[in-house]
mmCIF file of C-alpha atoms in Angstrom:
data_model
loop_
_atom_site.group_PDB
_atom_site.id
_atom_site.type_symbol
_atom_site.label_atom_id
_atom_site.label_comp_id
_atom_site.label_asym_id
_atom_site.label_seq_id
_atom_site.Cartn_x
_atom_site.Cartn_y
_atom_site.Cartn_z
ATOM 1 C CA UNK A 1 -27.970 -55.076 45.703
ATOM 2 C CA UNK A 2 -27.970 -53.564 42.203
ATOM 3 C CA UNK A 3 -26.717 -50.013 41.846
ATOM 4 C CA UNK A 4 -28.769 -47.417 39.992
ATOM 5 C CA UNK A 5 -31.466 -49.769 38.572
ATOM 6 C CA UNK A 6 -33.424 -46.904 37.072
ATOM 7 C CA UNK A 7 -30.356 -45.665 35.242
ATOM 8 C CA UNK A 8 -29.650 -49.183 33.904
ATOM 9 C CA UNK A 9 -33.226 -49.456 32.679
ATOM 10 C CA UNK A 10 -33.071 -46.164 30.841
ATOM 11 C CA UNK A 11 -29.682 -47.059 29.386
ATOM 12 C CA UNK A 12 -31.107 -50.285 27.943
ATOM 13 C CA UNK A 13 -34.063 -48.592 26.243
ATOM 14 C CA UNK A 14 -32.125 -46.800 23.508
ATOM 15 C CA UNK A 15 -30.135 -49.854 22.282
ATOM 16 C CA UNK A 16 -33.366 -51.852 22.283
ATOM 17 C CA UNK A 17 -35.148 -49.229 20.192
ATOM 18 C CA UNK A 18 -32.222 -49.037 17.779
ATOM 19 C CA UNK A 19 -32.183 -52.831 17.435
ATOM 20 C CA UNK A 20 -35.922 -53.078 16.724
ATOM 21 C CA UNK A 21 -35.752 -50.143 14.315
ATOM 22 C CA UNK A 22 -32.887 -51.835 12.453
ATOM 23 C CA UNK A 23 -34.770 -55.149 12.251
ATOM 24 C CA UNK A 24 -38.045 -53.601 11.052
ATOM 25 C CA UNK A 25 -36.359 -51.256 8.573
ATOM 26 C CA UNK A 26 -34.182 -54.022 7.126
ATOM 27 C CA UNK A 27 -37.146 -56.375 6.704
ATOM 28 C CA UNK A 28 -39.254 -53.727 4.975
ATOM 29 C CA UNK A 29 -36.432 -52.616 2.671
ATOM 30 C CA UNK A 30 -35.515 -56.167 1.637
ATOM 31 C CA UNK A 31 -39.126 -57.130 0.934
ATOM 32 C CA UNK A 32 -39.692 -53.933 -1.041
ATOM 33 C CA UNK A 33 -36.453 -54.464 -2.950
ATOM 34 C CA UNK A 34 -37.731 -57.874 -4.081
ATOM 35 C CA UNK A 35 -41.422 -57.156 -4.536
ATOM 36 C CA UNK A 36 -41.441 -53.622 -5.953
ATOM 37 C CA UNK A 37 -39.547 -54.271 -9.230
ATOM 38 C CA UNK A 38 -41.554 -57.431 -9.925
ATOM 39 C CA UNK A 39 -44.885 -55.761 -9.153
ATOM 40 C CA UNK A 40 -43.995 -52.720 -11.252
ATOM 41 C CA UNK A 41 -42.961 -54.926 -14.170
ATOM 42 C CA UNK A 42 -46.205 -56.911 -14.021
ATOM 43 C CA UNK A 43 -48.250 -53.703 -13.891
ATOM 44 C CA UNK A 44 -46.377 -51.946 -16.715
ATOM 45 C CA UNK A 45 -47.736 -53.587 -19.916
ATOM 46 C CA UNK A 46 -51.248 -52.680 -20.977
ATOM 47 C CA UNK A 47 -53.885 -55.343 -21.529
ATOM 48 C CA UNK A 48 -53.592 -54.821 -25.282
ATOM 49 C CA UNK A 49 -49.828 -55.369 -25.129
ATOM 50 C CA UNK A 50 -50.229 -58.568 -23.139
ATOM 51 C CA UNK A 51 -52.884 -59.938 -25.494
ATOM 52 C CA UNK A 52 -50.726 -59.097 -28.501
ATOM 53 C CA UNK A 53 -47.751 -60.811 -26.861
ATOM 54 C CA UNK A 54 -49.802 -63.914 -26.095
ATOM 55 C CA UNK A 55 -50.731 -64.063 -29.789
ATOM 56 C CA UNK A 56 -47.144 -63.520 -30.932
ATOM 57 C CA UNK A 57 -45.881 -66.714 -32.566
ATOM 58 C CA UNK A 58 -42.250 -65.945 -31.704
ATOM 59 C CA UNK A 59 -43.083 -65.495 -28.030
ATOM 60 C CA UNK A 60 -45.169 -68.659 -27.864
ATOM 61 C CA UNK A 61 -42.444 -70.599 -29.645
ATOM 62 C CA UNK A 62 -39.697 -69.344 -27.331
ATOM 63 C CA UNK A 63 -41.699 -69.931 -24.151
ATOM 64 C CA UNK A 64 -42.671 -73.389 -25.361
ATOM 65 C CA UNK A 65 -39.036 -74.178 -26.167
ATOM 66 C CA UNK A 66 -37.942 -72.955 -22.734
ATOM 67 C CA UNK A 67 -40.486 -75.159 -20.977
ATOM 68 C CA UNK A 68 -39.735 -78.166 -23.206
ATOM 69 C CA UNK A 69 -35.943 -77.942 -22.837
ATOM 70 C CA UNK A 70 -36.261 -77.334 -19.088
ATOM 71 C CA UNK A 71 -38.520 -80.373 -18.763
ATOM 72 C CA UNK A 72 -36.019 -82.495 -20.699
ATOM 73 C CA UNK A 73 -33.228 -81.263 -18.424
ATOM 74 C CA UNK A 74 -35.229 -82.193 -15.321
ATOM 75 C CA UNK A 75 -35.950 -85.677 -16.702
ATOM 76 C CA UNK A 76 -32.234 -86.142 -17.389
ATOM 77 C CA UNK A 77 -31.541 -85.014 -13.827
ATOM 78 C CA UNK A 78 -34.045 -87.596 -12.578
ATOM 79 C CA UNK A 79 -32.457 -90.436 -14.553
ATOM 80 C CA UNK A 80 -28.787 -89.556 -14.121
ATOM 81 C CA UNK A 81 -28.788 -87.625 -10.849
ATOM 82 C CA UNK A 82 -30.821 -89.961 -8.639
ATOM 83 C CA UNK A 83 -28.129 -92.676 -8.305
ATOM 84 C CA UNK A 84 -25.483 -90.101 -7.383
ATOM 85 C CA UNK A 85 -27.798 -88.480 -4.840
ATOM 86 C CA UNK A 86 -28.394 -91.912 -3.286
ATOM 87 C CA UNK A 87 -24.664 -92.690 -3.111
ATOM 88 C CA UNK A 88 -23.936 -89.336 -1.459
ATOM 89 C CA UNK A 89 -26.730 -89.882 1.059
ATOM 90 C CA UNK A 90 -25.901 -93.464 1.970
ATOM 91 C CA UNK A 91 -22.167 -93.958 1.426
ATOM 92 C CA UNK A 92 -19.045 -92.556 3.035
ATOM 93 C CA UNK A 93 -15.943 -92.672 0.869
ATOM 94 C CA UNK A 94 -12.669 -90.886 0.350
ATOM 95 C CA UNK A 95 -13.128 -87.751 -1.719
ATOM 96 C CA UNK A 96 -16.831 -87.367 -0.916
ATOM 97 C CA UNK A 97 -16.402 -83.679 -0.050
ATOM 98 C CA UNK A 98 -14.686 -83.131 -3.386
ATOM 99 C CA UNK A 99 -17.594 -84.767 -5.223
ATOM 100 C CA UNK A 100 -20.124 -82.645 -3.314
ATOM 101 C CA UNK A 101 -18.140 -79.505 -4.112
ATOM 102 C CA UNK A 102 -17.959 -80.482 -7.776
ATOM 103 C CA UNK A 103 -21.738 -80.888 -7.884
ATOM 104 C CA UNK A 104 -22.223 -77.403 -6.428
ATOM 105 C CA UNK A 105 -19.687 -75.835 -8.789
ATOM 106 C CA UNK A 106 -22.243 -74.939 -11.528
ATOM 107 C CA UNK A 107 -24.002 -72.733 -8.968
ATOM 108 C CA UNK A 108 -20.841 -70.762 -8.257
ATOM 109 C CA UNK A 109 -19.177 -70.182 -11.629
ATOM 110 C CA UNK A 110 -20.324 -67.369 -13.971
ATOM 111 C CA UNK A 111 -22.960 -68.690 -16.342
ATOM 112 C CA UNK A 112 -21.294 -67.590 -19.597
ATOM 113 C CA UNK A 113 -18.346 -69.716 -18.470
ATOM 114 C CA UNK A 114 -20.677 -72.726 -18.562
ATOM 115 C CA UNK A 115 -21.446 -72.046 -22.209
ATOM 116 C CA UNK A 116 -17.773 -71.563 -23.074
ATOM 117 C CA UNK A 117 -16.830 -74.757 -21.213
ATOM 118 C CA UNK A 118 -19.456 -76.862 -22.991
ATOM 119 C CA UNK A 119 -18.411 -75.512 -26.384
ATOM 120 C CA UNK A 120 -14.772 -76.167 -25.524
ATOM 121 C CA UNK A 121 -15.600 -79.794 -24.765
ATOM 122 C CA UNK A 122 -18.224 -80.492 -27.404
ATOM 123 C CA UNK A 123 -17.341 -77.987 -30.125
ATOM 124 C CA UNK A 124 -16.364 -79.070 -33.611
ATOM 125 C CA UNK A 125 -12.690 -78.288 -32.974
ATOM 126 C CA UNK A 126 -12.452 -80.800 -30.118
ATOM 127 C CA UNK A 127 -12.107 -84.565 -30.570
ATOM 128 C CA UNK A 128 -15.197 -85.199 -28.434
ATOM 129 C CA UNK A 129 -17.146 -82.662 -30.455
ATOM 130 C CA UNK A 130 -16.087 -84.365 -33.684
ATOM 131 C CA UNK A 131 -17.310 -87.695 -32.310
ATOM 132 C CA UNK A 132 -20.673 -86.107 -31.486
ATOM 133 C CA UNK A 133 -20.829 -84.571 -34.961
ATOM 134 C CA UNK A 134 -20.131 -87.953 -36.563
ATOM 135 C CA UNK A 135 -22.997 -89.352 -34.485
ATOM 136 C CA UNK A 136 -25.280 -86.575 -35.748
ATOM 137 C CA UNK A 137 -25.319 -84.712 -32.425
ATOM 138 C CA UNK A 138 -24.747 -80.966 -32.707
ATOM 139 C CA UNK A 139 -24.354 -78.779 -29.619
ATOM 140 C CA UNK A 140 -23.924 -75.353 -31.199
ATOM 141 C CA UNK A 141 -27.219 -73.654 -32.057
ATOM 142 C CA UNK A 142 -29.458 -76.629 -31.317
ATOM 143 C CA UNK A 143 -32.095 -77.804 -28.859
ATOM 144 C CA UNK A 144 -29.618 -80.485 -27.796
ATOM 145 C CA UNK A 145 -27.133 -77.785 -26.805
ATOM 146 C CA UNK A 146 -29.811 -75.818 -24.958
ATOM 147 C CA UNK A 147 -30.882 -78.929 -23.049
ATOM 148 C CA UNK A 148 -27.260 -79.721 -22.161
ATOM 149 C CA UNK A 149 -26.781 -76.217 -20.772
ATOM 150 C CA UNK A 150 -29.999 -76.339 -18.753
ATOM 151 C CA UNK A 151 -29.120 -79.791 -17.429
ATOM 152 C CA UNK A 152 -25.714 -78.479 -16.335
ATOM 153 C CA UNK A 153 -27.083 -75.496 -14.393
ATOM 154 C CA UNK A 154 -30.115 -77.292 -12.936
ATOM 155 C CA UNK A 155 -28.490 -80.570 -11.866
ATOM 156 C CA UNK A 156 -27.081 -79.319 -8.508
ATOM 157 C CA UNK A 157 -30.560 -78.296 -7.346
ATOM 158 C CA UNK A 158 -31.960 -81.735 -8.137
ATOM 159 C CA UNK A 159 -29.113 -83.734 -6.590
ATOM 160 C CA UNK A 160 -28.990 -81.705 -3.364
ATOM 161 C CA UNK A 161 -32.762 -81.887 -2.898
ATOM 162 C CA UNK A 162 -32.961 -85.629 -3.548
ATOM 163 C CA UNK A 163 -29.891 -86.280 -1.413
ATOM 164 C CA UNK A 164 -31.680 -84.647 1.529
ATOM 165 C CA UNK A 165 -34.728 -86.770 0.731
ATOM 166 C CA UNK A 166 -32.726 -89.999 0.826
ATOM 167 C CA UNK A 167 -31.106 -88.937 4.103
ATOM 168 C CA UNK A 168 -34.582 -88.567 5.630
ATOM 169 C CA UNK A 169 -35.531 -92.145 4.721
ATOM 170 C CA UNK A 170 -34.821 -94.299 7.822
ATOM 171 C CA UNK A 171 -32.010 -96.769 7.189
ATOM 172 C CA UNK A 172 -33.756 -99.293 9.431
ATOM 173 C CA UNK A 173 -36.515 -99.699 6.833
ATOM 174 C CA UNK A 174 -33.922 -100.700 4.261
ATOM 175 C CA UNK A 175 -32.312 -103.061 6.777
ATOM 176 C CA UNK A 176 -35.666 -104.699 7.496
ATOM 177 C CA UNK A 177 -36.249 -105.176 3.775
ATOM 178 C CA UNK A 178 -32.815 -106.755 3.355
ATOM 179 C CA UNK A 179 -33.364 -109.007 6.373
ATOM 180 C CA UNK A 180 -36.574 -110.286 4.780
ATOM 181 C CA UNK A 181 -34.648 -111.423 1.730
ATOM 182 C CA UNK A 182 -34.960 -108.461 -0.632
ATOM 183 C CA UNK A 183 -31.850 -107.575 -2.611
ATOM 184 C CA UNK A 184 -30.310 -104.111 -2.895
ATOM 185 C CA UNK A 185 -32.187 -103.253 -6.101
ATOM 186 C CA UNK A 186 -35.536 -104.507 -4.790
ATOM 187 C CA UNK A 187 -35.055 -102.557 -1.564
ATOM 188 C CA UNK A 188 -34.157 -99.418 -3.500
ATOM 189 C CA UNK A 189 -37.097 -99.541 -5.912
ATOM 190 C CA UNK A 190 -39.733 -100.834 -3.474
ATOM 191 C CA UNK A 191 -38.776 -99.058 -0.247
ATOM 192 C CA UNK A 192 -36.317 -96.194 -0.648
ATOM 193 C CA UNK A 193 -37.454 -94.710 -3.943
ATOM 194 C CA UNK A 194 -41.195 -94.491 -3.096
ATOM 195 C CA UNK A 195 -40.403 -92.837 0.245
ATOM 196 C CA UNK A 196 -38.217 -90.288 -1.556
ATOM 197 C CA UNK A 197 -40.621 -89.665 -4.436
ATOM 198 C CA UNK A 198 -41.850 -86.308 -3.130
ATOM 199 C CA UNK A 199 -38.296 -85.015 -2.769
ATOM 200 C CA UNK A 200 -37.582 -86.191 -6.307
ATOM 201 C CA UNK A 201 -40.606 -84.272 -7.591
ATOM 202 C CA UNK A 202 -39.522 -81.161 -5.688
ATOM 203 C CA UNK A 203 -36.010 -81.577 -7.089
ATOM 204 C CA UNK A 204 -37.334 -81.829 -10.641
ATOM 205 C CA UNK A 205 -39.402 -78.674 -10.192
ATOM 206 C CA UNK A 206 -36.415 -76.794 -8.758
ATOM 207 C CA UNK A 207 -34.207 -78.023 -11.595
ATOM 208 C CA UNK A 208 -36.805 -77.000 -14.161
ATOM 209 C CA UNK A 209 -37.367 -73.587 -12.568
ATOM 210 C CA UNK A 210 -33.641 -72.892 -12.495
ATOM 211 C CA UNK A 211 -33.230 -74.079 -16.080
ATOM 212 C CA UNK A 212 -36.120 -71.928 -17.269
ATOM 213 C CA UNK A 213 -34.388 -68.768 -16.042
ATOM 214 C CA UNK A 214 -30.998 -69.464 -17.645
ATOM 215 C CA UNK A 215 -29.682 -66.865 -20.071
ATOM 216 C CA UNK A 216 -25.914 -66.408 -19.856
ATOM 217 C CA UNK A 217 -24.892 -69.938 -20.819
ATOM 218 C CA UNK A 218 -27.650 -70.442 -23.384
ATOM 219 C CA UNK A 219 -26.827 -67.287 -25.323
ATOM 220 C CA UNK A 220 -23.260 -68.573 -25.769
ATOM 221 C CA UNK A 221 -24.199 -72.076 -26.917
ATOM 222 C CA UNK A 222 -27.406 -71.410 -28.839
ATOM 223 C CA UNK A 223 -28.638 -67.887 -29.571
ATOM 224 C CA UNK A 224 -30.979 -69.593 -32.018
ATOM 225 C CA UNK A 225 -33.421 -71.245 -31.594
ATOM 226 C CA UNK A 226 -34.398 -68.639 -29.025
ATOM 227 C CA UNK A 227 -35.516 -69.532 -25.551
ATOM 228 C CA UNK A 228 -37.676 -66.978 -23.748
ATOM 229 C CA UNK A 229 -34.886 -65.174 -21.805
ATOM 230 C CA UNK A 230 -32.874 -64.727 -25.021
ATOM 231 C CA UNK A 231 -35.935 -63.417 -26.867
ATOM 232 C CA UNK A 232 -36.602 -60.968 -24.050
ATOM 233 C CA UNK A 233 -32.995 -59.766 -24.224
ATOM 234 C CA UNK A 234 -33.149 -59.345 -28.010
ATOM 235 C CA UNK A 235 -36.354 -57.315 -27.818
ATOM 236 C CA UNK A 236 -34.876 -55.142 -25.103
ATOM 237 C CA UNK A 237 -31.713 -54.388 -27.105
ATOM 238 C CA UNK A 238 -33.572 -53.916 -30.400
ATOM 239 C CA UNK A 239 -36.780 -52.141 -29.359
ATOM 240 C CA UNK A 240 -36.417 -51.023 -25.752
ATOM 241 C CA UNK A 241 -37.963 -51.713 -22.386
ATOM 242 C CA UNK A 242 -41.635 -51.564 -23.375
ATOM 243 C CA UNK A 243 -41.246 -54.394 -25.908
ATOM 244 C CA UNK A 244 -39.452 -56.684 -23.484
ATOM 245 C CA UNK A 245 -41.782 -56.139 -20.514
ATOM 246 C CA UNK A 246 -44.657 -58.384 -21.719
ATOM 247 C CA UNK A 247 -42.238 -61.290 -22.211
ATOM 248 C CA UNK A 248 -40.811 -60.597 -18.756
ATOM 249 C CA UNK A 249 -44.317 -60.723 -17.287
ATOM 250 C CA UNK A 250 -44.919 -64.142 -18.844
ATOM 251 C CA UNK A 251 -41.668 -65.474 -17.375
ATOM 252 C CA UNK A 252 -42.514 -64.017 -13.965
ATOM 253 C CA UNK A 253 -45.924 -65.708 -14.015
ATOM 254 C CA UNK A 254 -44.409 -69.050 -15.037
ATOM 255 C CA UNK A 255 -41.856 -68.710 -12.233
ATOM 256 C CA UNK A 256 -44.641 -67.939 -9.761
ATOM 257 C CA UNK A 257 -46.380 -71.128 -10.883
ATOM 258 C CA UNK A 258 -43.271 -73.153 -10.058
ATOM 259 C CA UNK A 259 -42.995 -71.320 -6.734
ATOM 260 C CA UNK A 260 -46.619 -72.177 -5.915
ATOM 261 C CA UNK A 261 -46.054 -75.858 -6.743
ATOM 262 C CA UNK A 262 -42.984 -75.961 -4.511
ATOM 263 C CA UNK A 263 -44.889 -74.367 -1.637
ATOM 264 C CA UNK A 264 -47.760 -76.842 -1.981
ATOM 265 C CA UNK A 265 -45.415 -79.833 -2.064
ATOM 266 C CA UNK A 266 -43.355 -78.546 0.865
ATOM 267 C CA UNK A 267 -46.497 -77.947 2.918
ATOM 268 C CA UNK A 268 -47.813 -81.439 2.157
ATOM 269 C CA UNK A 269 -44.457 -82.971 3.104
ATOM 270 C CA UNK A 270 -44.436 -81.146 6.450
ATOM 271 C CA UNK A 271 -48.013 -82.231 7.181
ATOM 272 C CA UNK A 272 -47.148 -85.865 6.436
ATOM 273 C CA UNK A 273 -44.076 -85.641 8.643
#
């Protein structure tokens, strides 16, 4: 027999109310914290300001360069990152955790450090940098340097996404292919790769979206030619908030486009599964 059931019931009401109030308040505050600044930024420029910005050659050039360099970085991630993602998904070896940690390291370190590190390795005062210079490859203040930076910061997103995709491909399908006489390369290109193609596309979009937003490392390696985040920063420091807002709106809209593509691909993948 339970003692004082009515008292226990009343005692449980207040903690329950506090819990629900905490949950609801936290959810509302977090969503507002994310949505309110973005919505206010989008609503700030006038239509005339946005039209003038869309006709601004410097803005168009910087946005185009950002998209182009980000696309190049994602293609490099596709070519160079796919084999490593496959090895991490299918092989167990000594030091695997170290390799996985190394891949995630660009996410953790401060972004200006990335720029300093790349210049330290590939700058003109380093032997490797002198080799690149002799080959006609210049990192400092070049599209090549920008692409290298964007590849560095975006690569972890591609590899981790594609690694998960390879892990979701049943090993038995590869074993069946091998048992029917197909070699490792034929099995990879005819079975594994097509089944992982959607994850690879998602990984490329994530890599490109991350690369598009990079500022800290790019401004160290190549202030010029200007990518869109650097141009936005320069206009903010030189002319103030109102001149940088239209560029910010363009970057927000481009980011929303990438977000929409990711949502569509993720939804299609879940429906197929």
